[in-house]
Protein backbone atom coordinates (compact mmCIF):
# COMPACT_ATOMS: atom_id res chain seq x y z
CA UNK A 1 0.00 0.00 0.00
CA UNK A 2 1.47 3.37 -1.05
CA UNK A 3 0.61 5.67 1.84
CA UNK A 4 2.52 8.59 0.35
CA UNK A 5 0.16 8.72 -2.61
CA UNK A 6 -2.95 8.92 -0.40
CA UNK A 7 -1.47 11.19 2.24
CA UNK A 8 -3.18 14.45 1.27
CA UNK A 9 -6.73 13.12 1.21
CA UNK A 10 -6.40 10.81 4.20
CA UNK A 11 -4.84 13.32 6.59
CA UNK A 12 -7.17 16.10 5.50
CA UNK A 13 -9.95 14.07 7.12
CA UNK A 14 -8.18 14.25 10.51
CA UNK A 15 -8.86 17.97 10.93
CA UNK A 16 -12.28 17.22 12.45
CA UNK A 17 -10.62 16.17 15.72
CA UNK A 18 -7.35 18.08 15.34
CA UNK A 19 -8.80 21.59 15.19
CA UNK A 20 -10.76 21.31 18.49
CA UNK A 21 -7.68 19.84 20.19
CA UNK A 22 -5.50 22.65 18.84
CA UNK A 23 -7.99 25.25 20.13
CA UNK A 24 -8.00 23.49 23.51
CA UNK A 25 -4.21 23.70 23.74
CA UNK A 26 -4.24 27.33 22.61
CA UNK A 27 -6.80 28.29 25.26
CA UNK A 28 -4.79 26.59 28.01
CA UNK A 29 -1.10 27.34 27.37
CA UNK A 30 1.51 26.05 29.81
CA UNK A 31 5.03 27.32 30.40
CA UNK A 32 8.16 25.18 30.16
CA UNK A 33 8.40 22.16 32.50
CA UNK A 34 4.81 22.80 33.59
CA UNK A 35 3.07 21.35 30.50
CA UNK A 36 1.02 18.96 32.63
CA UNK A 37 -2.32 19.10 30.78
CA UNK A 38 -0.67 19.19 27.36
CA UNK A 39 1.54 16.24 28.29
CA UNK A 40 -1.39 14.23 29.63
CA UNK A 41 -3.47 14.89 26.52
CA UNK A 42 -0.61 13.85 24.24
CA UNK A 43 -0.02 10.67 26.23
CA UNK A 44 -3.73 9.80 26.19
CA UNK A 45 -3.91 10.23 22.40
CA UNK A 46 -0.86 8.03 21.93
CA UNK A 47 -2.20 5.27 24.18
CA UNK A 48 -5.47 5.23 22.22
CA UNK A 49 -3.45 4.93 19.00
CA UNK A 50 -1.58 1.90 20.32
CA UNK A 51 1.75 3.49 21.23
CA UNK A 52 3.85 2.36 24.15
CA UNK A 53 4.07 5.58 26.18
CA UNK A 54 7.09 6.52 28.28
CA UNK A 55 7.89 9.68 30.25
CA UNK A 56 11.17 11.56 30.66
CA UNK A 57 12.15 14.89 32.16
CA UNK A 58 8.96 15.46 34.11
CA UNK A 59 6.47 16.48 31.42
CA UNK A 60 8.27 14.96 28.43
CA UNK A 61 6.33 12.21 26.62
CA UNK A 62 7.56 9.57 24.18
CA UNK A 63 5.42 7.13 22.22
CA UNK A 64 6.96 4.04 20.61
CA UNK A 65 5.17 2.06 17.90
CA UNK A 66 7.01 -1.03 16.69
CA UNK A 67 5.79 -2.44 13.39
CA UNK A 68 8.20 -5.15 12.28
CA UNK A 69 11.78 -5.04 11.09
CA UNK A 70 12.95 -1.80 9.56
CA UNK A 71 14.42 1.60 10.33
CA UNK A 72 13.63 3.65 13.44
CA UNK A 73 12.35 7.19 12.93
CA UNK A 74 12.11 9.74 15.74
CA UNK A 75 9.74 12.69 15.22
CA UNK A 76 9.66 15.58 17.69
CA UNK A 77 7.29 18.38 18.71
CA UNK A 78 7.79 20.97 21.43
CA UNK A 79 4.95 21.79 23.85
CA UNK A 80 5.66 24.92 25.90
CA UNK A 81 4.09 28.36 25.68
CA UNK A 82 5.56 31.80 26.35
CA UNK A 83 5.09 34.49 29.04
CA UNK A 84 3.30 36.75 26.53
CA UNK A 85 -0.14 38.34 26.89
CA UNK A 86 -2.20 37.36 23.84
CA UNK A 87 -3.60 40.14 21.65
CA UNK A 88 -4.88 38.13 18.67
CA UNK A 89 -8.57 38.46 19.50
CA UNK A 90 -9.10 34.84 18.45
CA UNK A 91 -12.26 33.18 19.79
CA UNK A 92 -10.00 30.49 21.26
CA UNK A 93 -7.48 32.95 22.71
CA UNK A 94 -5.51 32.09 25.85
CA UNK A 95 -7.46 32.06 29.10
CA UNK A 96 -4.24 32.16 31.14
CA UNK A 97 -3.24 35.75 31.98
CA UNK A 98 0.16 36.66 30.60
CA UNK A 99 0.75 33.30 28.90
CA UNK A 100 0.10 32.33 25.28
CA UNK A 101 1.20 30.00 22.52
CA UNK A 102 3.04 32.76 20.66
CA UNK A 103 5.36 30.38 18.81
CA UNK A 104 3.05 27.70 17.42
CA UNK A 105 4.05 24.83 19.69
CA UNK A 106 0.38 23.96 20.23
CA UNK A 107 0.10 23.37 16.49
CA UNK A 108 3.32 21.32 16.51
CA UNK A 109 1.85 18.97 19.13
CA UNK A 110 -1.42 18.44 17.28
CA UNK A 111 0.32 17.93 13.94
CA UNK A 112 2.56 15.21 15.36
CA UNK A 113 -0.38 13.55 17.09
CA UNK A 114 -2.15 13.54 13.72
CA UNK A 115 0.83 11.91 12.01
CA UNK A 116 1.09 9.38 14.83
CA UNK A 117 -2.58 8.44 14.56
CA UNK A 118 -2.31 8.18 10.78
CA UNK A 119 0.69 5.85 10.83
CA UNK A 120 -0.85 3.79 13.63
CA UNK A 121 -3.99 3.33 11.54
CA UNK A 122 -2.10 2.32 8.39
CA UNK A 123 0.47 -0.18 9.63
CA UNK A 124 0.11 -2.27 6.50
CA UNK A 125 1.86 0.49 4.54
CA UNK A 126 5.14 0.77 6.47
CA UNK A 127 7.68 -1.23 8.44
CA UNK A 128 10.01 -0.30 11.27
CA UNK A 129 9.63 1.65 14.52
CA UNK A 130 8.01 5.06 14.80
CA UNK A 131 8.97 7.10 17.87
CA UNK A 132 7.17 10.37 18.60
CA UNK A 133 8.60 12.70 21.24
CA UNK A 134 6.84 15.64 22.87
CA UNK A 135 9.44 17.88 24.44
CA UNK A 136 8.94 20.41 27.24
CA UNK A 137 10.70 23.73 27.77
CA UNK A 138 12.12 24.45 24.34
CA UNK A 139 11.81 28.17 24.97
CA UNK A 140 14.33 28.02 27.82
CA UNK A 141 16.61 25.43 26.19
CA UNK A 142 15.97 23.17 29.21
CA UNK A 143 13.60 20.54 27.84
CA UNK A 144 15.83 18.35 25.72
CA UNK A 145 18.51 18.39 28.42
CA UNK A 146 15.95 17.43 31.09
CA UNK A 147 14.77 14.44 29.02
CA UNK A 148 18.33 13.29 28.32
CA UNK A 149 19.32 13.70 31.97
CA UNK A 150 16.34 11.50 32.86
CA UNK A 151 17.62 8.59 30.76
CA UNK A 152 16.05 9.24 27.35
CA UNK A 153 19.03 7.92 25.36
CA UNK A 154 18.88 4.56 27.13
CA UNK A 155 15.10 4.45 27.41
CA UNK A 156 13.97 4.47 23.78
CA UNK A 157 15.09 2.72 20.58
CA UNK A 158 18.04 4.34 18.84
CA UNK A 159 16.72 6.33 15.86
CA UNK A 160 18.23 6.10 12.40
CA UNK A 161 17.00 9.62 11.70
CA UNK A 162 15.26 12.41 13.64
CA UNK A 163 12.64 14.81 12.28
CA UNK A 164 11.26 18.13 13.50
CA UNK A 165 9.52 21.20 12.11
CA UNK A 166 8.49 24.72 13.08
CA UNK A 167 5.71 27.02 11.92
CA UNK A 168 7.05 30.37 10.70
CA UNK A 169 5.47 33.61 9.45
CA UNK A 170 5.84 32.64 5.79
CA UNK A 171 3.24 31.69 3.20
CA UNK A 172 0.83 29.00 4.39
CA UNK A 173 0.95 25.81 2.37
CA UNK A 174 4.70 26.00 1.82
CA UNK A 175 7.62 24.02 3.25
CA UNK A 176 11.14 25.42 3.56
CA UNK A 177 14.17 23.12 3.76
CA UNK A 178 17.92 23.53 3.52
CA UNK A 179 21.01 21.35 3.99
CA UNK A 180 23.44 22.46 6.68
CA UNK A 181 22.67 25.24 9.19
CA UNK A 182 18.99 26.13 9.40
CA UNK A 183 18.82 27.59 12.94
CA UNK A 184 21.56 29.46 14.73
CA UNK A 185 23.33 28.53 17.91
CA UNK A 186 22.24 30.81 20.72
CA UNK A 187 23.93 31.91 23.93
CA UNK A 188 22.81 34.28 26.65
CA UNK A 189 25.38 35.82 28.97
CA UNK A 190 24.86 37.60 32.30
CA UNK A 191 27.79 39.87 33.20
CA UNK A 192 28.27 41.58 36.56
CA UNK A 193 30.84 44.37 36.70
CA UNK A 194 31.92 45.81 40.04
CA UNK A 195 32.56 49.40 41.02
CA UNK A 196 32.82 51.32 44.26
CA UNK A 197 29.68 53.04 45.47
CA UNK A 198 29.58 56.63 46.65
CA UNK A 199 27.32 59.63 47.11
CA UNK A 200 26.34 61.22 43.83
CA UNK A 201 27.92 64.49 44.97
CA UNK A 202 31.28 62.77 45.56
CA UNK A 203 32.07 60.91 42.31
CA UNK A 204 35.80 61.11 43.00
CA UNK A 205 35.31 58.59 45.80
CA UNK A 206 33.70 56.05 43.42
CA UNK A 207 34.50 53.64 40.64
CA UNK A 208 31.33 54.27 38.67
CA UNK A 209 29.90 51.00 37.24
CA UNK A 210 27.35 52.94 35.17
CA UNK A 211 30.10 54.62 33.17
CA UNK A 212 31.94 51.29 33.04
CA UNK A 213 28.85 49.51 31.68
CA UNK A 214 28.35 52.26 29.09
CA UNK A 215 31.94 51.84 27.88
CA UNK A 216 31.46 48.08 27.63
CA UNK A 217 28.23 48.46 25.63
CA UNK A 218 29.93 50.74 23.10
CA UNK A 219 33.03 48.60 22.82
CA UNK A 220 31.02 45.38 22.34
CA UNK A 221 29.56 46.87 19.14
CA UNK A 222 32.94 46.24 17.52
CA UNK A 223 32.89 42.46 18.06
CA UNK A 224 30.75 41.87 14.96
CA UNK A 225 31.75 44.96 12.96
CA UNK A 226 35.51 44.68 13.49
CA UNK A 227 36.35 41.17 14.70
CA UNK A 228 34.07 38.98 12.59
CA UNK A 229 35.03 38.25 8.98
CA UNK A 230 32.82 40.13 6.47
CA UNK A 231 30.09 37.82 5.22
CA UNK A 232 30.28 35.58 8.30
CA UNK A 233 26.98 35.57 10.18
CA UNK A 234 26.99 36.78 13.79
CA UNK A 235 24.58 38.74 15.99
CA UNK A 236 25.46 40.28 19.36
CA UNK A 237 22.69 42.03 21.26
CA UNK A 238 22.91 43.77 24.62
CA UNK A 239 19.33 43.36 25.75
CA UNK A 240 19.51 44.77 29.26
CA UNK A 241 21.69 47.05 31.39
CA UNK A 242 20.78 47.52 35.05
CA UNK A 243 22.55 49.60 37.68
CA UNK A 244 21.49 51.67 40.64
CA UNK A 245 18.10 52.67 41.98
CA UNK A 246 18.16 56.40 42.63
CA UNK A 247 19.62 59.59 41.17
CA UNK A 248 22.04 60.61 43.90
CA UNK A 249 23.77 57.30 44.62
CA UNK A 250 26.55 55.84 42.53
CA UNK A 251 25.99 52.05 42.78
CA UNK A 252 28.65 49.43 43.34
CA UNK A 253 27.74 47.12 40.46
CA UNK A 254 26.04 46.89 37.10
CA UNK A 255 24.48 43.95 35.27
CA UNK A 256 24.49 43.44 31.51
CA UNK A 257 22.50 40.76 29.67
CA UNK A 258 23.83 39.73 26.24
CA UNK A 259 22.59 37.41 23.52
CA UNK A 260 24.64 35.85 20.69
CA UNK A 261 23.57 34.02 17.51
CA UNK A 262 26.00 32.20 15.23
CA UNK A 263 26.03 29.51 12.52
CA UNK A 264 29.67 28.57 13.02
CA UNK A 265 31.10 27.18 16.25
CA UNK A 266 34.52 28.75 15.61
CA UNK A 267 32.85 32.16 15.26
CA UNK A 268 30.90 31.48 18.45
CA UNK A 269 34.09 30.71 20.39
CA UNK A 270 35.79 33.78 18.93
CA UNK A 271 32.90 36.02 19.98
CA UNK A 272 32.73 34.64 23.52
CA UNK A 273 36.47 35.16 23.92
CA UNK A 274 36.19 38.72 22.58
CA UNK A 275 33.37 39.54 25.00
CA UNK A 276 35.36 38.37 28.00
CA UNK A 277 38.50 40.18 26.78
CA UNK A 278 36.66 43.47 26.28
CA UNK A 279 34.81 43.31 29.59
CA UNK A 280 37.95 42.46 31.55
CA UNK A 281 39.90 45.15 29.72
CA UNK A 282 37.32 47.88 30.40
CA UNK A 283 37.11 46.83 34.06
CA UNK A 284 40.88 47.10 34.36
CA UNK A 285 40.87 50.51 32.67
CA UNK A 286 38.18 51.75 35.07
CA UNK A 287 40.03 50.49 38.15
CA UNK A 288 37.29 48.04 39.06
CA UNK A 289 37.99 46.63 42.55
CA UNK A 290 36.88 43.10 41.57
CA UNK A 291 37.02 40.87 38.53
CA UNK A 292 33.81 40.73 36.45
CA UNK A 293 31.51 37.73 36.71
CA UNK A 294 30.20 35.78 33.70
CA UNK A 295 27.21 33.42 33.68
CA UNK A 296 26.26 31.54 30.51
CA UNK A 297 22.64 30.38 30.26
CA UNK A 298 19.82 29.56 27.81
CA UNK A 299 22.41 28.03 25.50
CA UNK A 300 21.10 26.51 22.28
CA UNK A 301 23.11 24.25 20.00
CA UNK A 302 23.44 24.85 16.28
CA UNK A 303 20.74 23.15 14.21
CA UNK A 304 22.48 21.90 11.07
CA UNK A 305 20.64 19.50 8.76
CA UNK A 306 22.31 16.35 7.51
CA UNK A 307 22.50 16.85 3.71
CA UNK A 308 21.33 13.32 2.86
CA UNK A 309 18.45 13.38 5.33
CA UNK A 310 17.45 16.83 4.13
CA UNK A 311 17.46 15.67 0.50
CA UNK A 312 15.29 12.68 1.38
CA UNK A 313 12.84 14.82 3.32
CA UNK A 314 12.70 17.45 0.60
CA UNK A 315 11.94 14.79 -2.01
CA UNK A 316 9.08 13.49 0.16
CA UNK A 317 7.65 16.99 0.54
CA UNK A 318 7.91 17.63 -3.18
CA UNK A 319 6.04 14.40 -3.90
CA UNK A 320 3.35 15.26 -1.35
CA UNK A 321 2.84 18.99 -1.93
CA UNK A 322 4.29 19.63 -5.39
CA UNK A 323 7.47 21.40 -6.40
CA UNK A 324 5.89 24.87 -6.20
CA UNK A 325 5.20 24.45 -2.47
CA UNK A 326 8.74 23.46 -1.47
CA UNK A 327 11.58 25.97 -1.46
CA UNK A 328 15.08 26.35 -0.13
CA UNK A 329 14.92 28.53 2.96
CA UNK A 330 17.68 30.79 4.16
CA UNK A 331 19.02 29.87 7.61
CA UNK A 332 16.91 31.36 10.38
CA UNK A 333 18.42 33.46 13.17
CA UNK A 334 16.18 31.82 15.78
CA UNK A 335 17.49 28.93 17.88
CA UNK A 336 16.20 25.54 19.01
CA UNK A 337 17.42 22.81 21.37
CA UNK A 338 16.01 19.92 19.30
CA UNK A 339 19.40 18.83 17.94
CA UNK A 340 20.67 17.78 21.37
CA UNK A 341 18.47 14.69 21.15
CA UNK A 342 19.65 13.24 17.81
CA UNK A 343 23.19 14.29 18.72
CA UNK A 344 22.93 12.16 21.87
CA UNK A 345 22.25 9.13 19.62
CA UNK A 346 24.72 10.12 16.91
CA UNK A 347 21.77 10.19 14.49
CA UNK A 348 21.33 12.45 11.45
CA UNK A 349 18.38 14.82 11.45
CA UNK A 350 16.33 17.13 9.28
CA UNK A 351 14.46 20.21 10.49
CA UNK A 352 12.16 22.21 8.23
CA UNK A 353 9.83 25.23 8.39
CA UNK A 354 6.10 25.34 7.66
CA UNK A 355 4.40 28.51 6.44
CA UNK A 356 1.49 29.85 8.49
CA UNK A 357 0.27 33.12 6.93
CA UNK A 358 -2.73 33.10 4.54
CA UNK A 359 -1.44 33.15 0.97
CA UNK A 360 -3.02 36.42 -0.15
CA UNK A 361 -2.09 38.22 3.05
CA UNK A 362 1.52 37.14 2.70
CA UNK A 363 1.80 37.87 -1.00
CA UNK A 364 0.29 41.33 -0.57
CA UNK A 365 2.83 42.11 2.16
CA UNK A 366 5.66 40.86 -0.05
CA UNK A 367 4.47 43.04 -2.95
CA UNK A 368 4.25 46.07 -0.64
CA UNK A 369 7.56 45.36 1.04
CA UNK A 370 5.85 45.26 4.45
CA UNK A 371 6.41 41.69 5.60
CA UNK A 372 8.53 42.79 8.56
CA UNK A 373 5.96 45.35 9.72
CA UNK A 374 2.64 43.76 8.76
CA UNK A 375 3.16 40.05 9.43
CA UNK A 376 3.37 39.18 13.16
CA UNK A 377 6.45 37.09 13.89
CA UNK A 378 6.87 34.25 16.34
CA UNK A 379 6.81 35.50 19.97
CA UNK A 380 4.57 38.44 19.02
CA UNK A 381 1.32 38.80 21.02
CA UNK A 382 -0.40 38.86 17.61
CA UNK A 383 1.16 35.64 16.27
CA UNK A 384 -1.57 33.23 15.18
CA UNK A 385 -1.11 30.63 12.42
CA UNK A 386 -3.90 30.16 9.88
CA UNK A 387 -5.11 26.84 11.25
CA UNK A 388 -6.09 25.53 7.82
CA UNK A 389 -4.00 24.86 5.80
CA UNK A 390 -1.13 25.13 8.32
CA UNK A 391 -2.23 22.29 10.60
CA UNK A 392 -3.05 20.03 7.67
CA UNK A 393 0.27 20.71 5.94
CA UNK A 394 2.28 20.29 9.16
CA UNK A 395 0.58 16.96 9.83
CA UNK A 396 1.18 15.74 6.29
CA UNK A 397 4.80 16.91 6.45
CA UNK A 398 5.51 14.90 9.60
CA UNK A 399 3.89 11.81 8.10
CA UNK A 400 5.59 12.22 4.70
CA UNK A 401 9.04 12.65 6.23
CA UNK A 402 8.57 9.55 8.39
CA UNK A 403 7.28 7.50 5.49
CA UNK A 404 10.30 8.49 3.42
CA UNK A 405 12.15 6.06 5.69
CA UNK A 406 9.48 3.70 7.04
CA UNK A 407 7.51 3.31 3.83
CA UNK A 408 10.56 1.96 2.04
CA UNK A 409 10.43 -1.13 4.24
CA UNK A 410 6.78 -1.97 3.57
CA UNK A 411 5.82 -5.08 1.70
Coordinates of N, CA and C in Angstrom, one line a residue, residues 230 301 306:
X230 N 33.9 39.7 7.3 CA 32.8 40.1 6.5 C 32.2 39.0 5.8
X301 N 22.1 24.7 21.0 CA 23.1 24.2 20.0 C 22.8 24.7 18.6
X306 N 21.5 17.3 8.3 CA 22.3 16.4 7.5 C 21.9 16.5 6.0

